[in-house]
Coordinates of C-alpha atoms and ligand atoms in Angstrom, one line a residue:
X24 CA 45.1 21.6 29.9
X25 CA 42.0 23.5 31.0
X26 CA 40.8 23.2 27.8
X27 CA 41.3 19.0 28.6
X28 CA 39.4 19.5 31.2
X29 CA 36.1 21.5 30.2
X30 CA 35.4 19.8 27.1
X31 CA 34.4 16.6 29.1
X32 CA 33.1 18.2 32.0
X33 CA 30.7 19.8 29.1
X34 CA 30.0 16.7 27.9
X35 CA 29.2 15.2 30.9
X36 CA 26.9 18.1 31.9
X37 CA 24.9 17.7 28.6
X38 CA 24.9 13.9 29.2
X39 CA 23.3 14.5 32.3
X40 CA 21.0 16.5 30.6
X41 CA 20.2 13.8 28.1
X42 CA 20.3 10.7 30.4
X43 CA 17.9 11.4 33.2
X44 CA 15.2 12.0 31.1
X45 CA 15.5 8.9 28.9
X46 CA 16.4 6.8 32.1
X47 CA 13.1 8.7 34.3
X48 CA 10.8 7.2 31.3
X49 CA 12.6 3.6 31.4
X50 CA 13.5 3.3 35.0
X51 CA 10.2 3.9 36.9
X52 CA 7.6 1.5 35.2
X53 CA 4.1 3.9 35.3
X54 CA 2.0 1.3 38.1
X55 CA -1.1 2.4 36.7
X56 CA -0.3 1.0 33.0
X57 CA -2.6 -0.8 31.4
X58 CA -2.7 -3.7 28.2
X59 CA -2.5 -1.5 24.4
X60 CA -5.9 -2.2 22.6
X61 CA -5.9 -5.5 20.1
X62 CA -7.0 -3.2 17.4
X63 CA -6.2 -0.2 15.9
X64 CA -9.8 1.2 16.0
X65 CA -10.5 0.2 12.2
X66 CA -14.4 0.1 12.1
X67 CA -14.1 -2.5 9.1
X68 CA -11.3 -4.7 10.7
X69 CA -11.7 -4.2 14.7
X70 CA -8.7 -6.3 15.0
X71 CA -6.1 -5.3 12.8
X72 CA -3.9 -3.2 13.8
X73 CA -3.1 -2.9 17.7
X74 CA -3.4 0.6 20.5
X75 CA -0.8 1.8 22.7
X76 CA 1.8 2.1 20.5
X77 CA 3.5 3.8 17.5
X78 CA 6.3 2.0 15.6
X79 CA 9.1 4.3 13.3
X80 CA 11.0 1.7 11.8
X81 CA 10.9 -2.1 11.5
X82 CA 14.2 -3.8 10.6
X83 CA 13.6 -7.6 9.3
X84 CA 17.0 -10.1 9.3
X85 CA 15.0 -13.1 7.3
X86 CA 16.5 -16.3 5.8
X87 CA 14.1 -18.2 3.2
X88 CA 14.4 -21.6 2.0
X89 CA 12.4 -21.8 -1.3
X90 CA 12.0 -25.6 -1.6
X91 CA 10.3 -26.0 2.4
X92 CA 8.7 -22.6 2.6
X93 CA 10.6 -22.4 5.9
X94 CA 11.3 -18.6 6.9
X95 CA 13.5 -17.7 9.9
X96 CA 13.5 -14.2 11.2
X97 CA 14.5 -11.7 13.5
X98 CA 12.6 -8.7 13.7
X99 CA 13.7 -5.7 15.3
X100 CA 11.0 -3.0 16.2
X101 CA 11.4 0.4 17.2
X102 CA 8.3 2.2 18.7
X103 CA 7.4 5.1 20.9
X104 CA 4.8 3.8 23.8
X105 CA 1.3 6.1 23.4
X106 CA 0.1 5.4 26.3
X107 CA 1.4 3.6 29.6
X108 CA 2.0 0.2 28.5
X109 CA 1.1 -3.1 31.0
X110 CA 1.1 -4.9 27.8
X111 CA 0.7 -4.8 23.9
X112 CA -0.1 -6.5 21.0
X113 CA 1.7 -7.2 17.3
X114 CA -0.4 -8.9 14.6
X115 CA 1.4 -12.0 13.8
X116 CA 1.0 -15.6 12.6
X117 CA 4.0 -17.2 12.7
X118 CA 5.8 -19.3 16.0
X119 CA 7.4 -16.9 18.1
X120 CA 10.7 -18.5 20.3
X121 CA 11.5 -15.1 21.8
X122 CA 10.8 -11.5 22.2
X123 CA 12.7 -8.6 24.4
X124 CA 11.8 -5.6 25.1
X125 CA 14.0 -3.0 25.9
X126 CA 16.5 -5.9 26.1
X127 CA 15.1 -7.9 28.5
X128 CA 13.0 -11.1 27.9
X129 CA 9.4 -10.5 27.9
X130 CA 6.6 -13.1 28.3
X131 CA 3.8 -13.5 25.1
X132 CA 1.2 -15.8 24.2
X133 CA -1.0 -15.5 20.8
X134 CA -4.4 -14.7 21.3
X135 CA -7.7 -13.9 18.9
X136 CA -6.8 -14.9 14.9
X137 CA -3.5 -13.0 14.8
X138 CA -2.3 -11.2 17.8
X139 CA 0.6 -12.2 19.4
X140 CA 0.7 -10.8 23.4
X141 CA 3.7 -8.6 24.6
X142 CA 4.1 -8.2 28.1
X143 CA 7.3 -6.3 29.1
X144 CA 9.0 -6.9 32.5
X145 CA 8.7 -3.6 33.1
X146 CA 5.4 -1.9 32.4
X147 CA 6.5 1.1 29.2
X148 CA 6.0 5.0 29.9
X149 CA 4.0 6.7 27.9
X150 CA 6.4 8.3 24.9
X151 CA 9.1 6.4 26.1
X152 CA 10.8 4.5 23.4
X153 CA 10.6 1.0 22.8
X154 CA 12.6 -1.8 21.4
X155 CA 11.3 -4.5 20.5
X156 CA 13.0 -8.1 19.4
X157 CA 11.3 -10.7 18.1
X158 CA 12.8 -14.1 16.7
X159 CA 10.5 -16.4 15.0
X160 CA 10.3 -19.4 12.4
X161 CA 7.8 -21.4 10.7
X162 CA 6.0 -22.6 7.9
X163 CA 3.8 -19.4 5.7
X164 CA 2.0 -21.2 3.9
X165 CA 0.8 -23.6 6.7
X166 CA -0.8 -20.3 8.7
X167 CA -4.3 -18.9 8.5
X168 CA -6.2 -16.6 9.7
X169 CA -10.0 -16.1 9.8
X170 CA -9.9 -19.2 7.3
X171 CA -7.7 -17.3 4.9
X172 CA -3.5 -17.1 3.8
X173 CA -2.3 -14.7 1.8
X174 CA 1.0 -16.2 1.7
X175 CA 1.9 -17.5 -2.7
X176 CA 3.9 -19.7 -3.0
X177 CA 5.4 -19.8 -6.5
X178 CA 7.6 -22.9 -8.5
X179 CA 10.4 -21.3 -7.2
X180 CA 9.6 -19.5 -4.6
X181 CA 7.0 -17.4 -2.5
X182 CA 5.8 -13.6 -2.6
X183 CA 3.7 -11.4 0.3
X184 CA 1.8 -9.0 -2.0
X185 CA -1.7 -8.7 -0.4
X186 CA -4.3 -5.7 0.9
X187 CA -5.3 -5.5 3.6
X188 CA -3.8 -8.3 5.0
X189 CA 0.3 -9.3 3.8
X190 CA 2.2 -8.8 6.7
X191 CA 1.0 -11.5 9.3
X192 CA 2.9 -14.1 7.2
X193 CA 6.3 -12.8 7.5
X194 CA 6.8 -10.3 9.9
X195 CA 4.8 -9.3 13.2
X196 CA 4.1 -5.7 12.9
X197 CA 1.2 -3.2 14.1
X198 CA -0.8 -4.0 11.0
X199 CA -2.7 -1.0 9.9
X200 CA -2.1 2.2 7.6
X201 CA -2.3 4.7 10.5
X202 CA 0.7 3.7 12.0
X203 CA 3.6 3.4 8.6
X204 CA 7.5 3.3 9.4
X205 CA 10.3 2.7 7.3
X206 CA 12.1 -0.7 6.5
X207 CA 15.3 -2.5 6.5
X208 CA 14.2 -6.0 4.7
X209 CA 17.2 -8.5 4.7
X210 CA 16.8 -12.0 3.2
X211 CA 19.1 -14.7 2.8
X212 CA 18.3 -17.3 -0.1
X213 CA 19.8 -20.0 -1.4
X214 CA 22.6 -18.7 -4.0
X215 CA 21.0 -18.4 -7.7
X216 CA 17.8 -17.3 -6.2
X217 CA 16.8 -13.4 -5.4
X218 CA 15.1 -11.7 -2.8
X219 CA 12.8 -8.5 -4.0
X220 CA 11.4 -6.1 -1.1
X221 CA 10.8 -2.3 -1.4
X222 CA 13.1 0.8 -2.0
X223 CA 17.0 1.1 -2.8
X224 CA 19.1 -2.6 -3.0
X225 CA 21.9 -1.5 -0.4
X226 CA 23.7 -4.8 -1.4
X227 CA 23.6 -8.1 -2.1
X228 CA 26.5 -10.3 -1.0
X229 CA 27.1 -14.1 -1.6
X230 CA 28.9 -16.3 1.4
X231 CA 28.7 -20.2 1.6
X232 CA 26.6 -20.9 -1.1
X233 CA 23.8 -18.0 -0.2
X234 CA 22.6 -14.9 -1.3
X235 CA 21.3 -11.8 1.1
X236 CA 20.0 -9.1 -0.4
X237 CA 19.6 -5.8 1.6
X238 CA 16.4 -3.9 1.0
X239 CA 16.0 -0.5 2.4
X240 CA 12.5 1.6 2.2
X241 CA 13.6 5.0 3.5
X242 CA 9.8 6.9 3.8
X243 CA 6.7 6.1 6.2
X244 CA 5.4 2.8 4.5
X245 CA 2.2 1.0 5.3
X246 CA 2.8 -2.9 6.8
X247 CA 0.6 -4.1 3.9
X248 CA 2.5 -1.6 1.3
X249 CA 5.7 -3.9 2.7
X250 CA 6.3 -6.8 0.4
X251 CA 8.8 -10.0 -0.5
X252 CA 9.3 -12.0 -3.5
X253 CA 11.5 -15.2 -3.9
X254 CA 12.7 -16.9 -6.7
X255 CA 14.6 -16.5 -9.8
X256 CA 14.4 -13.1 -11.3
X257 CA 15.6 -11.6 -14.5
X258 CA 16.7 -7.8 -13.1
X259 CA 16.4 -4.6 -15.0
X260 CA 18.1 -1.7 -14.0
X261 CA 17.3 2.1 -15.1
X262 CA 16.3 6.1 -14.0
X263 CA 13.7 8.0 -15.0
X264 CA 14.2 11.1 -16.2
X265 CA 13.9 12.7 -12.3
X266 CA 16.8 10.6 -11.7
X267 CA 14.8 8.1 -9.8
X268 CA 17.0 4.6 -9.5
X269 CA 14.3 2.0 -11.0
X270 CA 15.1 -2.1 -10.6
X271 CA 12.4 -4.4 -11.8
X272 CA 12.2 -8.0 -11.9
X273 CA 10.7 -11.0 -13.5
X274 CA 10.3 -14.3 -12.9
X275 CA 12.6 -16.3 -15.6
X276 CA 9.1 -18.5 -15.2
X277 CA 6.9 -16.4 -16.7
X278 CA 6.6 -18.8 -20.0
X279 CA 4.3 -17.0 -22.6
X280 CA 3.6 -14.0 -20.4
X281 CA 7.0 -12.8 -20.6
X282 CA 7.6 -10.4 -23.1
X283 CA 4.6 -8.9 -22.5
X284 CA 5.1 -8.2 -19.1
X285 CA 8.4 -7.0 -19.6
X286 CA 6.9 -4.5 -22.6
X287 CA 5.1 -3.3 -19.8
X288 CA 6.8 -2.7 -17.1
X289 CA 9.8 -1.7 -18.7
X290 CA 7.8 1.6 -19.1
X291 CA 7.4 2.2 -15.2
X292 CA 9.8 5.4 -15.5
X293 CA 8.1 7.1 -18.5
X294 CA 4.7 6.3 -16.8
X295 CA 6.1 7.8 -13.4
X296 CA 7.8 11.0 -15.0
X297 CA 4.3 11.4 -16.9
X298 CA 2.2 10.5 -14.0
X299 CA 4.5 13.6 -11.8
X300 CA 2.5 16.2 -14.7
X301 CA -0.6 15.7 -13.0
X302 CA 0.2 14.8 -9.4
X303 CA 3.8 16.4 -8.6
X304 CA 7.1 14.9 -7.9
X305 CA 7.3 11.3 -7.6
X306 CA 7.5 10.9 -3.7
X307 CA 10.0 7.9 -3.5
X308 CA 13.8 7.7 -3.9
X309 CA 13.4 4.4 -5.7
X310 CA 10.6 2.7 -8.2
X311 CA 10.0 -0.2 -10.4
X312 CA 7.7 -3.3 -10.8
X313 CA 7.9 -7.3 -10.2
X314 CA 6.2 -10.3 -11.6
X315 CA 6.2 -13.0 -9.5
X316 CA 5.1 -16.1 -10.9
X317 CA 1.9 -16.2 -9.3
X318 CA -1.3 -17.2 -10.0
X319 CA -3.3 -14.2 -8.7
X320 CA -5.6 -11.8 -10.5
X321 CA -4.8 -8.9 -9.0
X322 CA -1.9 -6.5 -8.8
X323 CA -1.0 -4.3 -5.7
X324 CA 0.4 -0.7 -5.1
X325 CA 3.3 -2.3 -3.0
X326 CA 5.5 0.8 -2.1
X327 CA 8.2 1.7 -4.8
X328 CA 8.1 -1.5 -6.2
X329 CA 4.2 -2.5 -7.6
X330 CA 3.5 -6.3 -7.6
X331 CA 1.8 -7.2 -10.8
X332 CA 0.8 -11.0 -11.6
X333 CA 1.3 -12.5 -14.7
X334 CA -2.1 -13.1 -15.9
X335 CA -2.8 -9.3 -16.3
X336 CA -0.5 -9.6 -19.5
X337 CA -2.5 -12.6 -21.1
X338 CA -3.7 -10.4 -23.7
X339 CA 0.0 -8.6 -24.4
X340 CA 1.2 -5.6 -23.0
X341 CA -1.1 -3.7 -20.4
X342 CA 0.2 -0.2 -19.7
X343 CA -3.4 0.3 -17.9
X344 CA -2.0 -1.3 -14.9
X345 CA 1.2 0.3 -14.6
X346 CA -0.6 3.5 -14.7
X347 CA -2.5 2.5 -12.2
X348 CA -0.2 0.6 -9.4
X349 CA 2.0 3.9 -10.0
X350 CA -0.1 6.4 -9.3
X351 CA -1.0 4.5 -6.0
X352 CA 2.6 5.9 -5.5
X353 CA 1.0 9.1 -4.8
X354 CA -2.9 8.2 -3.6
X355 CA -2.5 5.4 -1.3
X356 CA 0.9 4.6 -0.4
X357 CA 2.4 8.4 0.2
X358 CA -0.7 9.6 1.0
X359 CA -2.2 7.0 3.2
X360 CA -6.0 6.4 3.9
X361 CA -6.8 6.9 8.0
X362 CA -9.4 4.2 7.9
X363 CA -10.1 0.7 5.2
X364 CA -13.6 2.7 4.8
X365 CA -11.2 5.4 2.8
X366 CA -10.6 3.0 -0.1
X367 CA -12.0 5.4 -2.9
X368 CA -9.4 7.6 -2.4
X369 CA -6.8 5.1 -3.8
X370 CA -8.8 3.5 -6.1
X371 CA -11.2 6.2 -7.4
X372 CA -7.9 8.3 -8.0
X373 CA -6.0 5.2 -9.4
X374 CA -8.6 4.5 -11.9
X375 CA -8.8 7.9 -12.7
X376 CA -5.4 7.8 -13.7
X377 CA -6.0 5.1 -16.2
X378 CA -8.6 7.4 -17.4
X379 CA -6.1 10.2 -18.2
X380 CA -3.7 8.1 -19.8
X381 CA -6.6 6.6 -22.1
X382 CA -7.1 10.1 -23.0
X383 CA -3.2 10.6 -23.6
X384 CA -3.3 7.5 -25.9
X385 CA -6.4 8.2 -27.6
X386 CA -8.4 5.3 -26.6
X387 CA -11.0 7.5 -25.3
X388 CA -11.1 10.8 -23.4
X389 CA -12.1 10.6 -19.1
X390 CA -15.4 12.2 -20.2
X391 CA -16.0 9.1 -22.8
X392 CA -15.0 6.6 -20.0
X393 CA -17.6 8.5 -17.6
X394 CA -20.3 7.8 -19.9
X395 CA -19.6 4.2 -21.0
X396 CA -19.7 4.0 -17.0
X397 CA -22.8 5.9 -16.2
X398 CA -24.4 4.6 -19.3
X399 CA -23.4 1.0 -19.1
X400 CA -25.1 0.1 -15.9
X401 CA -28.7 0.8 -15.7
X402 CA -30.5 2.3 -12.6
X403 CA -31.7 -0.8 -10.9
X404 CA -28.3 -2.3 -11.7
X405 CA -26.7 -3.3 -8.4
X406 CA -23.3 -1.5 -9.1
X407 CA -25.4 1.6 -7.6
X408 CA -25.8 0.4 -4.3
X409 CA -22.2 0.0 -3.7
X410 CA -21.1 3.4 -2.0
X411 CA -17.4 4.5 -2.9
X412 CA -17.4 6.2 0.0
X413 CA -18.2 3.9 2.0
X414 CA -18.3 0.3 0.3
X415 CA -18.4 -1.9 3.4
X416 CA -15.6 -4.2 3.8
X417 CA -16.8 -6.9 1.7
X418 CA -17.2 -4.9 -1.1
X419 CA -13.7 -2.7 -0.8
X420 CA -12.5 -3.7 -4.1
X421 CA -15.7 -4.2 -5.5
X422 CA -15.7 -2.8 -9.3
X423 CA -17.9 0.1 -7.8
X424 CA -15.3 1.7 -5.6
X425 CA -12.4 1.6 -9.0
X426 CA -15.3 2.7 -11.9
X427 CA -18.2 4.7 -10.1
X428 CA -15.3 5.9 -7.6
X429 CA -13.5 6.9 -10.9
X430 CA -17.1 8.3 -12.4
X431 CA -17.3 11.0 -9.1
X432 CA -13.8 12.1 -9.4
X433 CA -14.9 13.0 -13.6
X434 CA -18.1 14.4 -11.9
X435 CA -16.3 16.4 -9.5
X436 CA -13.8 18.1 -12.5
X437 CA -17.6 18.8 -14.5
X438 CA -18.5 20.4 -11.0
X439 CA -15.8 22.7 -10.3
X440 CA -14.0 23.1 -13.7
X441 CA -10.4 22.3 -14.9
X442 CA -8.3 24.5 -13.2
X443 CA -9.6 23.9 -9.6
X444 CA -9.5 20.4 -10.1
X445 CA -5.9 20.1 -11.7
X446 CA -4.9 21.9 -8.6
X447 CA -6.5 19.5 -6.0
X448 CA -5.4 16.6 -8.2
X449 CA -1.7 18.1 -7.9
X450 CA -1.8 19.6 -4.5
X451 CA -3.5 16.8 -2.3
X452 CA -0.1 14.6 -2.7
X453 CA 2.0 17.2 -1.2
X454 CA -1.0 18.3 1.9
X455 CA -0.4 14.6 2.6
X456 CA 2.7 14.0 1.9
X457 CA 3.9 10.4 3.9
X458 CA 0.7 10.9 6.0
X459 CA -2.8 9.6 6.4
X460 CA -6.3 10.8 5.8
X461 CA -9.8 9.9 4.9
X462 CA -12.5 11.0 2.4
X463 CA -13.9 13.5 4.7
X464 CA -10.4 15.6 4.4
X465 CA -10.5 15.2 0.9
X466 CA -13.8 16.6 0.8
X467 CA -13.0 19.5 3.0
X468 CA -9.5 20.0 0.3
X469 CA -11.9 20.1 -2.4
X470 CA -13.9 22.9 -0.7
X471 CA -10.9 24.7 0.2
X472 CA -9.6 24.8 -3.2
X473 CA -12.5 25.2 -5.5
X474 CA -14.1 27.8 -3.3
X475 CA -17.4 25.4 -3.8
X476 CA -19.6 24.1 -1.1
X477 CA -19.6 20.3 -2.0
X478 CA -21.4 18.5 0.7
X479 CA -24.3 17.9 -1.4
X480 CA -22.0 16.7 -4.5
X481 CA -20.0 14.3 -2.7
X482 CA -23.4 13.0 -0.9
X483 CA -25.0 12.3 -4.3
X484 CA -21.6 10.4 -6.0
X485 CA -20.0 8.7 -2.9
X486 CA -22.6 8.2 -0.8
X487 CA -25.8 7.6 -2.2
X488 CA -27.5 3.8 -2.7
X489 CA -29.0 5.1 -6.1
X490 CA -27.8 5.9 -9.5
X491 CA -27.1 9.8 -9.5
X492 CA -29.1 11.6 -12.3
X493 CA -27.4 12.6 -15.1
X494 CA -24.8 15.9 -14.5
X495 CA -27.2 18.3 -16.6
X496 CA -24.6 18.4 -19.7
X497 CA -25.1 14.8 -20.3
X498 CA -28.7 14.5 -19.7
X499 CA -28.7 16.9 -22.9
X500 CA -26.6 15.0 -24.8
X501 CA -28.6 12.0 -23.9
X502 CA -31.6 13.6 -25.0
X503 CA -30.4 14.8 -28.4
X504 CA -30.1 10.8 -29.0
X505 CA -32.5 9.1 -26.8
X506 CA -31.9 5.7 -27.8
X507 CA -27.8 5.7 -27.3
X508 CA -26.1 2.6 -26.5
X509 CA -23.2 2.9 -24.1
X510 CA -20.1 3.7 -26.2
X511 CA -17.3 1.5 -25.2
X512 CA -14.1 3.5 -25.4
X513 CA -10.6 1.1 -26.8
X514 CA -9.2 1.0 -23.2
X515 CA -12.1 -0.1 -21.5
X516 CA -10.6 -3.8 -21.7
X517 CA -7.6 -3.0 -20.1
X518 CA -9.1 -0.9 -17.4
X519 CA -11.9 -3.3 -16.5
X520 CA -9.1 -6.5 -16.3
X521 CA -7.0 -3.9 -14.0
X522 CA -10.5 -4.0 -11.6
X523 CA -11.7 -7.0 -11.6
X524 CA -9.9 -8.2 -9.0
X525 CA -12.0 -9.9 -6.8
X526 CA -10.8 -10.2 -3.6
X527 CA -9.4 -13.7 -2.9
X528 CA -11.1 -14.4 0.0
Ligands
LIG601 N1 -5.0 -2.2 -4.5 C1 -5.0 -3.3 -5.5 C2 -5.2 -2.7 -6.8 O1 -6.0 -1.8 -7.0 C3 -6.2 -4.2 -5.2 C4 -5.8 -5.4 -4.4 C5 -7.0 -6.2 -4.2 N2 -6.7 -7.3 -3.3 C6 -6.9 -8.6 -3.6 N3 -6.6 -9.5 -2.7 N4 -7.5 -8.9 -4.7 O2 -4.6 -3.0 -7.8
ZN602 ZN1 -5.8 0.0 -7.0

């Protein structure tokens, strides 16, 4: 009996504990709260990305019709307020009908290119948590921002695989590395038609002639790392040797690209397991790779699950790319940049990557592709003037950032020797691990774990509007035969189709 009794009087106490705090933060809206910024602070993109803030987990109910482009959805957005909240923004493109907060209806109203306007009946607490609801409908591929869409449609289909900006065309989010969460992606399509998103397939189940498939992304994810694909879809289904569940997919569309996208993406678990020699564990519980049928250039790190477009298989297989997009896994999408201006650590360290496996496949060592680099573009060339450490938003996926970003990192293992710089290349992923940072704090690593100071180094290859002089070892190699033309190691085709992607818009 008394036992009856003090279990639930415990309970109750604990409750009491637990309630009044959670109820203090919802129940007495701050008076002095004031609107979240409409950007996250990004100095290359002032409004992407939104203040006030900080969302863990985004869960997406979606239903897609393929032959109108029409996409319904209800997103459902958990966040923890940074500062008192009057209002707030989410970066956002399509038509809103409602939003609640906290479970009551809040007001909005779009504003600037993409921000849609949040305010709460109740002004938000700083670190009180938020929920957020937000049901929406409309027409992608009818919506642009800043003159631009990034929404494909495809024959059978549509996909939202784009960096930096993806997310505005399916789902409002707070659209900017610095703040990742994980997803639940659920899409209904038409029977006969799949969806594709990130991580683990929780299920897939069939009712009145459609199809939802439910997508789950358990680890911090970027918005623009977030990604859907429609359409008809061949699935393969393995593990790489770490155990790691890996689904890809192509497009039944591809016509002649086919087989030798599949001969390279197929290998996506042998290039992750070799990949985890040089940079660690794979971070992610799931991998693999799509091809849309798209008629983009480019491919994109999207997280677990790489987005690669047909066309970089025109010329057969193309393991250059896989490398690549994977080992994004690890510089980019677990490791995050803090800023867009931090672009050379994903894509100096991605190139690199292709570098390595060139060696692996003896196409050409790293220090053969760092000369064909160096030697191919002549001083007054305008490559030089492009700094990887800083490239300038219009020129963040300009071929300097992947090859002279790619050139610094060989410079840097010259610099400070193999074993230091095996250990940075291994132990940055795990400092970072699901987080952010910028090129400064990879700097500092280097520092740290070389013993070295490097402030000069990273000056001349990063950040300098000049062709560096020669590290002294070439410069006598160079001199040995002065009239050298730049050797062009057997992978340089693959790598250079892998970066020139020019940025769509
Ligand atoms: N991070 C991508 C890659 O290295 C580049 C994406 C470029 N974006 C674009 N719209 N072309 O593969
Ligand atoms: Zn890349």
């Amino acid at each position: 009996m008394h036992r009856r009794l003090i279990v639930p009087s415990v309970l109750a106490a604990s409750l009491m504990l637990a309630i009044p705090a959670s109820a203090a933060a919802r129940g007495s809206a701050p008076s002095d709260a004031t609107p979240g910024a409409p950007g996250i602070g990004d100095p290359y993109y002032p409004a992407y990305g939104n203040g006030g803030y900080d969302v863990s987990h985004y869960d997406l109910k979606l239903k897609y019709e393929p032959s109108t482009d029409r996409l319904d959805g209800t997103a459902t957005i958990l966040a923890t307020a940074t500062q008192d909240l009057s209002r707030f923004d989410l970066d956002f493109l399509l038509d809103v009908s409602e939003v609640r907060v906290n479970g009551a209806k809040a007001t909005f109203a779009t504003s600037g290119q993409h921000e849609l306007e949040v305010t709460p009946a109740r002004s938000l607490a700083k670190g009180s948590s938020v929920t957020v609801v937000v049901r929406y409908s409309g027409v992608p591929s009818t919506k642009s921002a800043y003159g631009f869409s990034t929404w494909h449609r495809t024959p059978d289909g549509a996909v939202a695989a784009d960096e930096p900006e993806s997310a505005w065309w399916w789902f409002p989010s707070n659209d900017h590395p610095l703040d990742k969460a994980t997803f639940d992606v659920s899409v209904s399509v038409p029977d006969g038609t799949q969806a594709i998103s990130n991580g683990v397939l929780q299920s897939q189940r069939s009712k009145l002639g459609r199809t939802t498939f439910n997508w789950r992304s358990n680890k911090p994810q970027a918005t623009y790392l977030t990604t859907l694909a429609v359409g008809k879809f061949d699935i393969t289904t393995d593990t790489t040797a770490a155990g790691v569940p890996i689904v890809n997919a192509y497009s039944k569309d591809l016509g002649d690209n086919y087989g030798a996208a599949r001969a390279s993406v197929e290998r996506t678990g042998e290039v992750a397991d070799w990949l985890s020699g040089y940079f660690g564990p794979y971070p992610f519980s799931a991998l693999g790779g799509y091809v849309p049928n798209t008629t983009t250039g480019y491919a994109l790190e999207t997280q677990t699950r790489p987005f690669y477009s047909p066309k970089q298989f025109a010329n057969g297989a193309n393991t250059s790319v896989i490398v690549h997009e994977l080992a994004h896994q690890w510089y980019g999408d677990s490791v995050s940049l803090k800023g867009w201006k931090d672009i050379w650590i994903n894509e100096g360290f991605a190139s690199y990557a292709e570098w390595l496996w060139s060696e692996s496949e003896g196409q050409g060592t790293t220090q053969q592709l760092a000369d064909y680099v160096y030697d191919s573009h002549p001083a007054d060339d305008a490559f030089w003037t492009v700094k990887p450490g800083d490239p300038g938003a219009d020129n963040q996926f300009d071929a300097a950032v992947y090859d002279r970003g790619a050139l610094a990192i060989q410079a840097l293992r010259n610099k400070i020797g193999d074993t230091a710089f095996f250990r940075i290349l291994k132990g940055w992923p795990t400092e970072h691990a699901y987080g952010n940072a910028s090129v400064a704090d990879f700097e500092k690593y280097a520092e740290r774990i070389s013993g070295k100071p490097l402030a000069e180094f990273f000056d001349t290859w990063l950040f300098t509007t000049a062709k560096p002089a020669a590290p002294a070892a070439a410069a006598k190699a160079r001199i040995a035969r002065p009239d050298a033309k730049p050797v062009r190691p057997r992978s340089w085709e693959q790598i250079e189709r892998t970066h020139r992607t020019v940025h769509a818009h």
